[in-house]
N, CA, C and O atoms as a Tinker XYZ file with bonds, in Angstrom:
   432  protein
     1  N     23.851000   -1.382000   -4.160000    73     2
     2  CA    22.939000   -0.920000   -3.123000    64     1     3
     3  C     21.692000   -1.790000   -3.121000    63     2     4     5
     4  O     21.069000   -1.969000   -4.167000    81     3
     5  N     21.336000   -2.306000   -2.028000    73     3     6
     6  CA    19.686000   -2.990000   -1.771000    64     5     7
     7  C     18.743000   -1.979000   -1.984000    63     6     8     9
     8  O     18.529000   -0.811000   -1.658000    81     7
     9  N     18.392000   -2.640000   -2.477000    73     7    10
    10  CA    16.262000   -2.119000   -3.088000    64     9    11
    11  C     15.646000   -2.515000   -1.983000    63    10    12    13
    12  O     15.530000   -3.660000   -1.546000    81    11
    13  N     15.130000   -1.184000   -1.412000    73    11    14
    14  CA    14.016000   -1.405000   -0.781000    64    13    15
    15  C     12.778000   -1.785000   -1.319000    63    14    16    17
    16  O     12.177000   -0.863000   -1.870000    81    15
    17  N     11.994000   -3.331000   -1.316000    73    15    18
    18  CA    11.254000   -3.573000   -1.632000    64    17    19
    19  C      9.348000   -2.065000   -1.398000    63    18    20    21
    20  O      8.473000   -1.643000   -2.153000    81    19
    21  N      9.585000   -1.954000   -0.471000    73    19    22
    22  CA     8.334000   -1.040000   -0.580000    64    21    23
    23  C      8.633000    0.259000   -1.384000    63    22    24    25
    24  O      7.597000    0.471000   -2.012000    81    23
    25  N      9.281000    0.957000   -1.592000    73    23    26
    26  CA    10.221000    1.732000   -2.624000    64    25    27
    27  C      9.696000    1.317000   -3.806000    63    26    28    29
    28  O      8.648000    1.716000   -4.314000    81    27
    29  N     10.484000    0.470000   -4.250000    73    27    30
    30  CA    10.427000    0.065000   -5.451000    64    29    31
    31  C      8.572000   -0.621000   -5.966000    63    30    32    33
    32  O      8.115000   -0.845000   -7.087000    81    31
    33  N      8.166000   -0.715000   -5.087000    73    31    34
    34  CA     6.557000   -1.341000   -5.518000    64    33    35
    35  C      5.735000    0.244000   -5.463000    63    34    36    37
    36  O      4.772000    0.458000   -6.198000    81    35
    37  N      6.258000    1.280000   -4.503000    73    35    38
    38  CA     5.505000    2.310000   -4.867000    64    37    39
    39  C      5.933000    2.854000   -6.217000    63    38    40    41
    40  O      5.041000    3.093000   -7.031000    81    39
    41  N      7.142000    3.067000   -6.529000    73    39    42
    42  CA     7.697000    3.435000   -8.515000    64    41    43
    43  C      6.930000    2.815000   -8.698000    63    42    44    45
    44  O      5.862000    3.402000   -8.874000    81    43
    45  N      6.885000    1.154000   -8.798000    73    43    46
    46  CA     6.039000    0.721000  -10.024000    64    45    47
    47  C      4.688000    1.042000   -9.561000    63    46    48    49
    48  O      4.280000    1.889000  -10.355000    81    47
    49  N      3.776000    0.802000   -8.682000    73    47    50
    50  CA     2.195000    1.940000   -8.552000    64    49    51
    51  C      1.888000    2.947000   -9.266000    63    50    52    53
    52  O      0.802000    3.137000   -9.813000    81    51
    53  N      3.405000    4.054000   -9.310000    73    51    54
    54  CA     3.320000    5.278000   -9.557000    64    53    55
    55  C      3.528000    5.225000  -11.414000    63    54    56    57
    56  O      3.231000    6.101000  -12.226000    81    55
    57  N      4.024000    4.119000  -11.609000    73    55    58
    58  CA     4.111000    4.442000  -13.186000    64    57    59
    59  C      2.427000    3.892000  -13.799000    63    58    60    61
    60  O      1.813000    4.422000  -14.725000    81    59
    61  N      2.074000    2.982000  -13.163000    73    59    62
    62  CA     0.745000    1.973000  -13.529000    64    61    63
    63  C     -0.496000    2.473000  -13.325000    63    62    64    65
    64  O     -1.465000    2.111000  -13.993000    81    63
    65  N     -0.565000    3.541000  -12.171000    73    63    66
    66  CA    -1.728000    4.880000  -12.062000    64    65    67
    67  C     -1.489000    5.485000  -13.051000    63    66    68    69
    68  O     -2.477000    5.400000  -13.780000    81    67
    69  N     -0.881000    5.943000  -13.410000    73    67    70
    70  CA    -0.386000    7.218000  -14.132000    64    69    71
    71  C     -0.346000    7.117000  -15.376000    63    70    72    73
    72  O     -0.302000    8.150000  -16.045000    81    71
    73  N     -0.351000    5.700000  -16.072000    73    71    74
    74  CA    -0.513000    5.479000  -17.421000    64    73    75
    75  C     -1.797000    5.338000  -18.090000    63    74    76    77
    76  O     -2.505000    4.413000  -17.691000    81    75
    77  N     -2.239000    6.079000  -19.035000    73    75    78
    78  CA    -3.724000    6.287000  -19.436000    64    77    79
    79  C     -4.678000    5.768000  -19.714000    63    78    80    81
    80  O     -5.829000    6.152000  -19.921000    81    79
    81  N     -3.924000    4.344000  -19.730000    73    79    82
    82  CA    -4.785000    3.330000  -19.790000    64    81    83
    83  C     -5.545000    3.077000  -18.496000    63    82    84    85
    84  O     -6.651000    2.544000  -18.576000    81    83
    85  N     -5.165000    3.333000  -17.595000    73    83    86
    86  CA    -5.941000    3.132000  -15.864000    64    85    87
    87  C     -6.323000    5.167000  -15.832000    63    86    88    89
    88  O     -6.218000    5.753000  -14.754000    81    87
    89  N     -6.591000    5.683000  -16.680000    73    87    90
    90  CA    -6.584000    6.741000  -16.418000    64    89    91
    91  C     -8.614000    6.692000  -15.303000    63    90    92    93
    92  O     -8.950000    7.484000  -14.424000    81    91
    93  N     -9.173000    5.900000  -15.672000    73    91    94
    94  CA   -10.640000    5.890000  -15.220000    64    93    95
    95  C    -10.754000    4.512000  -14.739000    63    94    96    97
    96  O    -11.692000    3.939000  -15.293000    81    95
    97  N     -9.985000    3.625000  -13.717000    73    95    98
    98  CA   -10.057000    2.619000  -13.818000    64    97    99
    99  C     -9.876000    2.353000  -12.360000    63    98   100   101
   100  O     -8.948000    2.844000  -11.718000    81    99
   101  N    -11.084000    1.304000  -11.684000    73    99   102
   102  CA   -10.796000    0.948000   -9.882000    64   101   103
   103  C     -9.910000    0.937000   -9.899000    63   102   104   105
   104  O     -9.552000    1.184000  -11.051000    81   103
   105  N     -8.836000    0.736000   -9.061000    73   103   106
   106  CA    -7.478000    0.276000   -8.394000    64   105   107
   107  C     -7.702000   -0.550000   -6.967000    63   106   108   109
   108  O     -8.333000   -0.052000   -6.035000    81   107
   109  N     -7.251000   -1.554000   -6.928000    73   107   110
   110  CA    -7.182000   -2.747000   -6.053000    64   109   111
   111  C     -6.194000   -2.975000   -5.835000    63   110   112   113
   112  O     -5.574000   -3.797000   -6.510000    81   111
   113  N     -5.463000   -2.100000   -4.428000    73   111   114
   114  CA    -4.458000   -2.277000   -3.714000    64   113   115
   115  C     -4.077000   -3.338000   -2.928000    63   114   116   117
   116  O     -4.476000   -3.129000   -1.783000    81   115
   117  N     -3.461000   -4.427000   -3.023000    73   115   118
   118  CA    -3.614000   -5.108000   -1.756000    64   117   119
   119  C     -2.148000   -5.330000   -1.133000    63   118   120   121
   120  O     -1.128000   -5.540000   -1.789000    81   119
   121  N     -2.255000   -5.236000    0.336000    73   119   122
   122  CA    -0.524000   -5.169000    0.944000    64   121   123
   123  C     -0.291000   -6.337000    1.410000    63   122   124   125
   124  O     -0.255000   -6.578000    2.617000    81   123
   125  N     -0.218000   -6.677000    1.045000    73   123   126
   126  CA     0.086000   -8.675000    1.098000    64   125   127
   127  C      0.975000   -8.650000    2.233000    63   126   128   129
   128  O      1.607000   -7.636000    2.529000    81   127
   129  N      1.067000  -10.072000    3.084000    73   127   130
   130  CA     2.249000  -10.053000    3.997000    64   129   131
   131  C      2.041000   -9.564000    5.175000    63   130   132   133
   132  O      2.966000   -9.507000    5.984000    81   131
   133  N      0.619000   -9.067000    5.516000    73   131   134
   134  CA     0.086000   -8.775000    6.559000    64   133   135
   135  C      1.242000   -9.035000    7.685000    63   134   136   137
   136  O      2.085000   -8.203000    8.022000    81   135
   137  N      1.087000  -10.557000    8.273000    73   135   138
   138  CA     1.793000  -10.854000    9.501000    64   137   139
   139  C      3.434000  -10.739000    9.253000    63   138   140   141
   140  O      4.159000  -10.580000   10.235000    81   139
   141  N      4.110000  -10.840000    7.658000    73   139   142
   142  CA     5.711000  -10.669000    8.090000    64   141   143
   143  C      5.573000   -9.190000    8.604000    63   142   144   145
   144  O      6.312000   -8.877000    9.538000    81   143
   145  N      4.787000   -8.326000    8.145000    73   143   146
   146  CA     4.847000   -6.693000    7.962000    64   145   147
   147  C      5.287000   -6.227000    9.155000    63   146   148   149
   148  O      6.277000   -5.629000    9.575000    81   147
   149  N      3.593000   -6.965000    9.875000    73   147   150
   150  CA     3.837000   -6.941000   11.433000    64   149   151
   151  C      4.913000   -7.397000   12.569000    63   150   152   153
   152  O      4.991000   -7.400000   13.798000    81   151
   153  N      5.202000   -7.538000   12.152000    73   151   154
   154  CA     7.204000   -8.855000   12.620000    64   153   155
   155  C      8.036000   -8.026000   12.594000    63   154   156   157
   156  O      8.832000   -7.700000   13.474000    81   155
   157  N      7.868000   -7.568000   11.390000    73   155   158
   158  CA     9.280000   -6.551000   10.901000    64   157   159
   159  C      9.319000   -5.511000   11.200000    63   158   160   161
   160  O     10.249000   -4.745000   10.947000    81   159
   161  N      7.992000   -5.157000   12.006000    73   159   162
   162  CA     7.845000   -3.656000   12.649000    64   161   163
   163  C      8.902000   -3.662000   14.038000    63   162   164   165
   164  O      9.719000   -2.788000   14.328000    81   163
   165  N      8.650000   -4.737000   14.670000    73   163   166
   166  CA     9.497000   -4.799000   15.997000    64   165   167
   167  C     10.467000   -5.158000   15.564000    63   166   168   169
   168  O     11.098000   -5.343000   16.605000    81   167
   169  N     11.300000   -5.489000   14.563000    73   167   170
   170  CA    12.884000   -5.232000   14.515000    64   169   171
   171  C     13.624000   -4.187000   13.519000    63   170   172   173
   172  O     14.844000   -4.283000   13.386000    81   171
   173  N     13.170000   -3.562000   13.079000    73   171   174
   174  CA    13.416000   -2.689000   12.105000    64   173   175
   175  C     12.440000   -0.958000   12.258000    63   174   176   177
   176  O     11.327000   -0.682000   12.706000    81   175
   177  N     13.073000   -0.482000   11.900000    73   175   178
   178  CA    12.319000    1.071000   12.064000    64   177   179
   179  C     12.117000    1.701000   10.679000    63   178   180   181
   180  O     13.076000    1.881000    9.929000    81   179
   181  N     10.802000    2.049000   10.330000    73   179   182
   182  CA    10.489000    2.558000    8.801000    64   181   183
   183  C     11.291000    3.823000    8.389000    63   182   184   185
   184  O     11.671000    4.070000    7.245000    81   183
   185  N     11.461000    4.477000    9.333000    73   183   186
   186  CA    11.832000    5.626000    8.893000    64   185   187
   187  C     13.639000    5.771000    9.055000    63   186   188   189
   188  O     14.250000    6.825000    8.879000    81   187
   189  N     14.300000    4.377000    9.445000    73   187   190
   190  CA    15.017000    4.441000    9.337000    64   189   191
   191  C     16.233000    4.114000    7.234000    63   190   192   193
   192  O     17.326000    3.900000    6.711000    81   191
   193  N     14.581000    4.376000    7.004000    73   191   194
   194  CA    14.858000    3.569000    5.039000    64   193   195
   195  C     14.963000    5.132000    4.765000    63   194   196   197
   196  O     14.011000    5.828000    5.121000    81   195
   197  N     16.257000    5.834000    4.046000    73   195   198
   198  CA    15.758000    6.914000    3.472000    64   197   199
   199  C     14.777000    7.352000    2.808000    63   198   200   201
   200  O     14.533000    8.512000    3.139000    81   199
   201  N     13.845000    6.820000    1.727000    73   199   202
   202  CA    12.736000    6.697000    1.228000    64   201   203
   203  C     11.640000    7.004000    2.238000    63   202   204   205
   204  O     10.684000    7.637000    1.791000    81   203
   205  N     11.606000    6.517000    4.077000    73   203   206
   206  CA    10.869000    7.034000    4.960000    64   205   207
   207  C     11.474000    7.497000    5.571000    63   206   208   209
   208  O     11.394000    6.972000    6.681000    81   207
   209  N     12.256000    8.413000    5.547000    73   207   210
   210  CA    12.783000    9.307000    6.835000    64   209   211
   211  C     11.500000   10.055000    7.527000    63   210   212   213
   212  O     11.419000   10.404000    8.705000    81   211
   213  N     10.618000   10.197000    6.604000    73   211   214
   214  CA     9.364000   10.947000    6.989000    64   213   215
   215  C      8.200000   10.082000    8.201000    63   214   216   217
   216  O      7.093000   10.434000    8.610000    81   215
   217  N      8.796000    9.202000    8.418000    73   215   218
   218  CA     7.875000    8.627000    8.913000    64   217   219
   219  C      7.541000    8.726000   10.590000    63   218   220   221
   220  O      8.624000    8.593000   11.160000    81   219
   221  N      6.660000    8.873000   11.392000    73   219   222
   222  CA     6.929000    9.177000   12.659000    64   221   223
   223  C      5.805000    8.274000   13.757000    63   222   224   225
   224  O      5.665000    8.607000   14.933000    81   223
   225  N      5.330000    7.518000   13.352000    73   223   226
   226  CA     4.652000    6.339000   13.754000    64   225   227
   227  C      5.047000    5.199000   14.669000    63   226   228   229
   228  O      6.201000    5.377000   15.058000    81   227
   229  N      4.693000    4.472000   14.987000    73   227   230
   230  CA     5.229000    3.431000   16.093000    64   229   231
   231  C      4.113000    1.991000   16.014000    63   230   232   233
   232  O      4.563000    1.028000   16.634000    81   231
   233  N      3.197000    1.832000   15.558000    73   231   234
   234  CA     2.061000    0.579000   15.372000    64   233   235
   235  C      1.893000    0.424000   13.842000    63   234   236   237
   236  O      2.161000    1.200000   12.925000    81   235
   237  N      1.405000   -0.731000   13.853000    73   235   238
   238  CA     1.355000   -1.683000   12.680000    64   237   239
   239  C     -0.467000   -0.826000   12.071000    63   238   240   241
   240  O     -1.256000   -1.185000   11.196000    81   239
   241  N     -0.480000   -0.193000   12.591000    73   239   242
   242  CA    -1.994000    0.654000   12.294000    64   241   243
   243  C     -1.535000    2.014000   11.595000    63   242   244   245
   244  O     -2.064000    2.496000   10.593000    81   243
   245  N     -0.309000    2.621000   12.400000    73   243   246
   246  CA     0.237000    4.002000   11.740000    64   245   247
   247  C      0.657000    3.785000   10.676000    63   246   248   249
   248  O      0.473000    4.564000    9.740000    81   247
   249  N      1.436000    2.483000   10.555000    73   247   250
   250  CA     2.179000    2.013000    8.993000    64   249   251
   251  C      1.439000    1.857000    7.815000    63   250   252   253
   252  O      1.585000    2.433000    6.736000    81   251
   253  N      0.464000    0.836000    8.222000    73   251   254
   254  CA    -0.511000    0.683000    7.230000    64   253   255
   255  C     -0.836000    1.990000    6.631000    63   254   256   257
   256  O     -0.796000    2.200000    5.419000    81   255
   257  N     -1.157000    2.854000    7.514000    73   255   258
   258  CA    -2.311000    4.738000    7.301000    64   257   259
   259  C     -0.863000    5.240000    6.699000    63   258   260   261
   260  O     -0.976000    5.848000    5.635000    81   259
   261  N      0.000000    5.143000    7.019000    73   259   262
   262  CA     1.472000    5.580000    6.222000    64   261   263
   263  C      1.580000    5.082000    4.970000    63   262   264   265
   264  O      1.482000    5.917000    4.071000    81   263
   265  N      1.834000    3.452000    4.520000    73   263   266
   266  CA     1.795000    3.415000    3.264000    64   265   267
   267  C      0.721000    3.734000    2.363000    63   266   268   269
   268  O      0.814000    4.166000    1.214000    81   267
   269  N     -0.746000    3.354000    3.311000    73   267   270
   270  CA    -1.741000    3.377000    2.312000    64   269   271
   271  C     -1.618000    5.134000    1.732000    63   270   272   273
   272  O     -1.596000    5.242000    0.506000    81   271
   273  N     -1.548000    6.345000    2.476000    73   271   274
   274  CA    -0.567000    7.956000    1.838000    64   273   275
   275  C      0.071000    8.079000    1.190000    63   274   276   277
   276  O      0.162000    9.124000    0.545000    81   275
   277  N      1.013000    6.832000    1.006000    73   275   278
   278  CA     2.656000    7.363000    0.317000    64   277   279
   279  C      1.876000    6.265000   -1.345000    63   278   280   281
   280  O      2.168000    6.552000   -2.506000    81   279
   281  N      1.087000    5.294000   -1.017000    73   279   282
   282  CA     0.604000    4.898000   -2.520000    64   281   283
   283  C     -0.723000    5.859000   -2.945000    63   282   284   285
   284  O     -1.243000    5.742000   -4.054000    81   283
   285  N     -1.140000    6.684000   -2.078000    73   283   286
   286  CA    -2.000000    7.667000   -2.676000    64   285   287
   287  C     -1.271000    8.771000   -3.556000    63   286   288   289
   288  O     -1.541000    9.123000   -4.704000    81   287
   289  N     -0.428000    9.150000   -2.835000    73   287   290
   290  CA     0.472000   10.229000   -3.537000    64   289   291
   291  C      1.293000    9.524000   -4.767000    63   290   292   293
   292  O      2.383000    9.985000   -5.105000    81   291
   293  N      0.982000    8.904000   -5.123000    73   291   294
   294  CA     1.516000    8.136000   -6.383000    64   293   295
   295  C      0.888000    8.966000   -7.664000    63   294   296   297
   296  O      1.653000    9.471000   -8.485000    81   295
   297  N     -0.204000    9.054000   -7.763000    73   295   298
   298  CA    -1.709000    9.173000   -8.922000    64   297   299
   299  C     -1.116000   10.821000   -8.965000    63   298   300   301
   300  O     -0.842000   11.517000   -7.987000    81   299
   301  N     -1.018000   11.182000  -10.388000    73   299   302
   302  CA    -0.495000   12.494000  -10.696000    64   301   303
   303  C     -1.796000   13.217000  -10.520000    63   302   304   305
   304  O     -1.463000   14.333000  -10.122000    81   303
   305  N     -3.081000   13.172000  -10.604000    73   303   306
   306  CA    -3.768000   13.821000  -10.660000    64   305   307
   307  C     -4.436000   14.570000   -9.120000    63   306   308   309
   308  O     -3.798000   14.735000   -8.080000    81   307
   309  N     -5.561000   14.852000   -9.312000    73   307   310
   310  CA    -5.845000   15.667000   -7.639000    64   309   311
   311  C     -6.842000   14.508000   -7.047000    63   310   312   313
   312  O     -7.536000   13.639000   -7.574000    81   311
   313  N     -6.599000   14.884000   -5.796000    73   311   314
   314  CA    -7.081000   13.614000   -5.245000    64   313   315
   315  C     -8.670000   12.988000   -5.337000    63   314   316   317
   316  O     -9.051000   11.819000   -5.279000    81   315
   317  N     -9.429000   14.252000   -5.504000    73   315   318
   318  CA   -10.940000   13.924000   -5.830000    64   317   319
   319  C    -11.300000   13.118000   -7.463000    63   318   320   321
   320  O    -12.390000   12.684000   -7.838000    81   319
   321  N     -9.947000   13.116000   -8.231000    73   319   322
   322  CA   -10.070000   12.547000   -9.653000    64   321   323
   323  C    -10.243000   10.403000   -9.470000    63   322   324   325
   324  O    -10.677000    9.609000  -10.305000    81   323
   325  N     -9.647000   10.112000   -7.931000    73   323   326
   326  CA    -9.377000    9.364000   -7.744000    64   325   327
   327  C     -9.029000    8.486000   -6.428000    63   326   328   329
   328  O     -8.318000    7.488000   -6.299000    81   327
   329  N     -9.699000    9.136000   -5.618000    73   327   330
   330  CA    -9.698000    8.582000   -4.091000    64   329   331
   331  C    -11.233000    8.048000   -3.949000    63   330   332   333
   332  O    -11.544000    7.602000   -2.845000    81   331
   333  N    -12.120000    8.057000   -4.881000    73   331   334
   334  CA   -13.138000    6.926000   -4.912000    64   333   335
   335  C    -12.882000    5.527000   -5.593000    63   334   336   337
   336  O    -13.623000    4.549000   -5.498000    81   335
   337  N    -11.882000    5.593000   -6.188000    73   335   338
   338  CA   -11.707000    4.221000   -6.897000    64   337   339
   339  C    -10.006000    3.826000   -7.135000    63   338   340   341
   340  O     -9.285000    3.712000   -8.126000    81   339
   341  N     -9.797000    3.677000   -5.475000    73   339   342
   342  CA    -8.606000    3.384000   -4.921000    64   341   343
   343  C     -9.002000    2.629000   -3.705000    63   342   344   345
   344  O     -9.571000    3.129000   -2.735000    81   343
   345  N     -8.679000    1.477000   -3.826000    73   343   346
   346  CA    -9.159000    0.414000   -2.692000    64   345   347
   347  C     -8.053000   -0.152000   -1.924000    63   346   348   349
   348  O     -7.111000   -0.713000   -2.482000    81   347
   349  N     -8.139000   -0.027000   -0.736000    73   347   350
   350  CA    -6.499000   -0.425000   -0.426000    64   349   351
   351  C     -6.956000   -1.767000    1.620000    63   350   352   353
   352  O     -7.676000   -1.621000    2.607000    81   351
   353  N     -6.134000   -2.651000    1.202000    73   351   354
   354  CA    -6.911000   -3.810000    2.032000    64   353   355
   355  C     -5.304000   -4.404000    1.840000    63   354   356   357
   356  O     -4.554000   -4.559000    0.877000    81   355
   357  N     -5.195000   -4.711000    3.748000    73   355   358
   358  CA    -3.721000   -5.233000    3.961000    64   357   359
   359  C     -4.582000   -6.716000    4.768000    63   358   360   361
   360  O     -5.501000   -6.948000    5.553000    81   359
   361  N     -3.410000   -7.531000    3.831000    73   359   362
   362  CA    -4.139000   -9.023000    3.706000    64   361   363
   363  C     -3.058000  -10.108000    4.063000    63   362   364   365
   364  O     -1.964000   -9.866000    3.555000    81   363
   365  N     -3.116000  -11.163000    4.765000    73   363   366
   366  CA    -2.356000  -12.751000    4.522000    64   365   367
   367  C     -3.034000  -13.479000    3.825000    63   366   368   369
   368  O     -4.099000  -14.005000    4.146000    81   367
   369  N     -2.324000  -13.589000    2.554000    73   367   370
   370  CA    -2.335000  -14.488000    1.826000    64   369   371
   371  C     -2.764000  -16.044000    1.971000    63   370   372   373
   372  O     -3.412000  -16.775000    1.222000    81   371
   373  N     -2.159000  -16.260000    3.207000    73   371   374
   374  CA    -2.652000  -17.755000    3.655000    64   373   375
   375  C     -3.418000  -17.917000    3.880000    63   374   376   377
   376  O     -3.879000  -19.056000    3.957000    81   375
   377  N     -4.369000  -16.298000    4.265000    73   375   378
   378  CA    -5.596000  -17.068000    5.061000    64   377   379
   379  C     -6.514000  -16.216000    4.601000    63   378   380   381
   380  O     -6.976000  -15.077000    4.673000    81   379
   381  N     -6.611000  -17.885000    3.799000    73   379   382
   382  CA    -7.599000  -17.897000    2.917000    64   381   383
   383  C     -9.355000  -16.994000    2.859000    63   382   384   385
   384  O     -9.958000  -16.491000    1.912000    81   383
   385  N     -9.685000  -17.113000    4.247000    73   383   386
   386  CA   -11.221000  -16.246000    4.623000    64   385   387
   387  C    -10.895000  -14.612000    4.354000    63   386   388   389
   388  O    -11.586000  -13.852000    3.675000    81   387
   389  N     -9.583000  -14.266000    5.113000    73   387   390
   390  CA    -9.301000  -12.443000    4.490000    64   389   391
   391  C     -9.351000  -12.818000    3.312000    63   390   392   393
   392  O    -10.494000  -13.057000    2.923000    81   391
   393  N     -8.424000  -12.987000    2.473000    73   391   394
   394  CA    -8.575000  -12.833000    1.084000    64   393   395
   395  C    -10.097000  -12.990000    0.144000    63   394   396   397
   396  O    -10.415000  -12.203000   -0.747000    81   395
   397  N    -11.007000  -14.320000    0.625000    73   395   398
   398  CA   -12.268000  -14.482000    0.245000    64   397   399
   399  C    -13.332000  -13.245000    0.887000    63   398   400   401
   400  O    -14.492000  -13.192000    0.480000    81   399
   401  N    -13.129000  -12.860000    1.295000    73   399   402
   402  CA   -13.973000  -11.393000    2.341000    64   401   403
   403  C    -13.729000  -10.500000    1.169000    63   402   404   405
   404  O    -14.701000  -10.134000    0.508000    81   403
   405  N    -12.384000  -10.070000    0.811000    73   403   406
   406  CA   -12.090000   -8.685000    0.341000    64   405   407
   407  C    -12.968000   -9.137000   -1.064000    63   406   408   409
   408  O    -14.027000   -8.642000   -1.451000    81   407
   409  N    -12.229000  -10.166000   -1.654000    73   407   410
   410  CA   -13.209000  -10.453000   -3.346000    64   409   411
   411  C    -14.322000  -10.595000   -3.291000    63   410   412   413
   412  O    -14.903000  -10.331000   -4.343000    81   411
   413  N    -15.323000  -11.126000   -1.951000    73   411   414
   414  CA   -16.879000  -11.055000   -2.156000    64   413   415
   415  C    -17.420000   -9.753000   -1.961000    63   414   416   417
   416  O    -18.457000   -9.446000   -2.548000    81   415
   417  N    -16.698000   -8.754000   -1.020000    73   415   418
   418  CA   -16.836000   -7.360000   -1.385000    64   417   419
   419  C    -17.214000   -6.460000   -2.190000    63   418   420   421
   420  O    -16.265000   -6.246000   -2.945000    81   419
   421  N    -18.099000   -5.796000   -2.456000    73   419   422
   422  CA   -18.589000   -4.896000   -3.382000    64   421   423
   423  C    -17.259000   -3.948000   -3.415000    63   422   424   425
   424  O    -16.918000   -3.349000   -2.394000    81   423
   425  N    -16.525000   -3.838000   -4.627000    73   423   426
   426  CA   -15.157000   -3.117000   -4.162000    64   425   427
   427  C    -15.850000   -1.482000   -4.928000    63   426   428   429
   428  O    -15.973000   -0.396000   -4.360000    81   427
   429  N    -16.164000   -1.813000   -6.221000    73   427   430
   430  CA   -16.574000   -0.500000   -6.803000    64   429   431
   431  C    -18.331000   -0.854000   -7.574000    63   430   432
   432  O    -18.949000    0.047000   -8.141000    81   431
C-alpha cells in the first residue's frame, strides 16, 4: 500500500510534540512545497485520501486552515498548553525572500 506522504509527516509531528523533551518548546512548522501543493489541488481531491475523508474544502486557503488543524490535533495536551508556541508558515523553498521573511521573524 502507498504512504500518504501528509499522513505519515503528521505520525511523525504527533510522536515529536508529544515527546517530553519538546514538552515546553516553540514548534516551527513549515509546509514546504507551497506551489506543488497548489498544483495538486486541481488534480487530486484531499478528501479523497482516507486519512481525509473529513475534509470538505475546495481552495488552497481551506487546505492550508485544514492541515494547519489536523497538525494541531497532534499535541496530546489541551490546546491553551500549546497554541502559543506552534508556528505554522506554508513556504517555497526556492524562493528564497519567503523563507528569509519567516527566519527574520520574531517567531517566539
Amino acid at each position: 500500500r502507498r504512504v500518504n506522504r501528509m499522513a505519515e509527516a503528521i505520525g511523525l509531528f504527533r510522536t515529536l510534540v508529544n515527546h517530553e523533551a519538546f514538552a515546553n518548546v516553540p514548534v516551527v512548522l513549515l509546509l514546504n512545497k507551497k506551489d506543488l501543493f497548489e498544483e495538486k489541488l486541481f488534480r487530486s481531491k484531499i478528501q479523497e485520501q482516507e486519512e481525509f475523508s473529513d475534509y470538505s474544502g475546495d481552495s488552497y486557503e481551506e487546505a492550508t486552515e485544514y492541515f494547519k488543524q489536523k497538525f494541531g490535533e497532534c499535541f496530546e495536551t489541551p490546546e491553551e498548553d500549546w497554541k502559543d508556541r506552534l508556528f505554522v508558515h506554508s513556504i517555497d523553498a526556492t524562493d528564497t525572500k519567503n523563507v528569509k521573511s519567516i527566519w527574520k521573524q520574531k517567531l517566539f
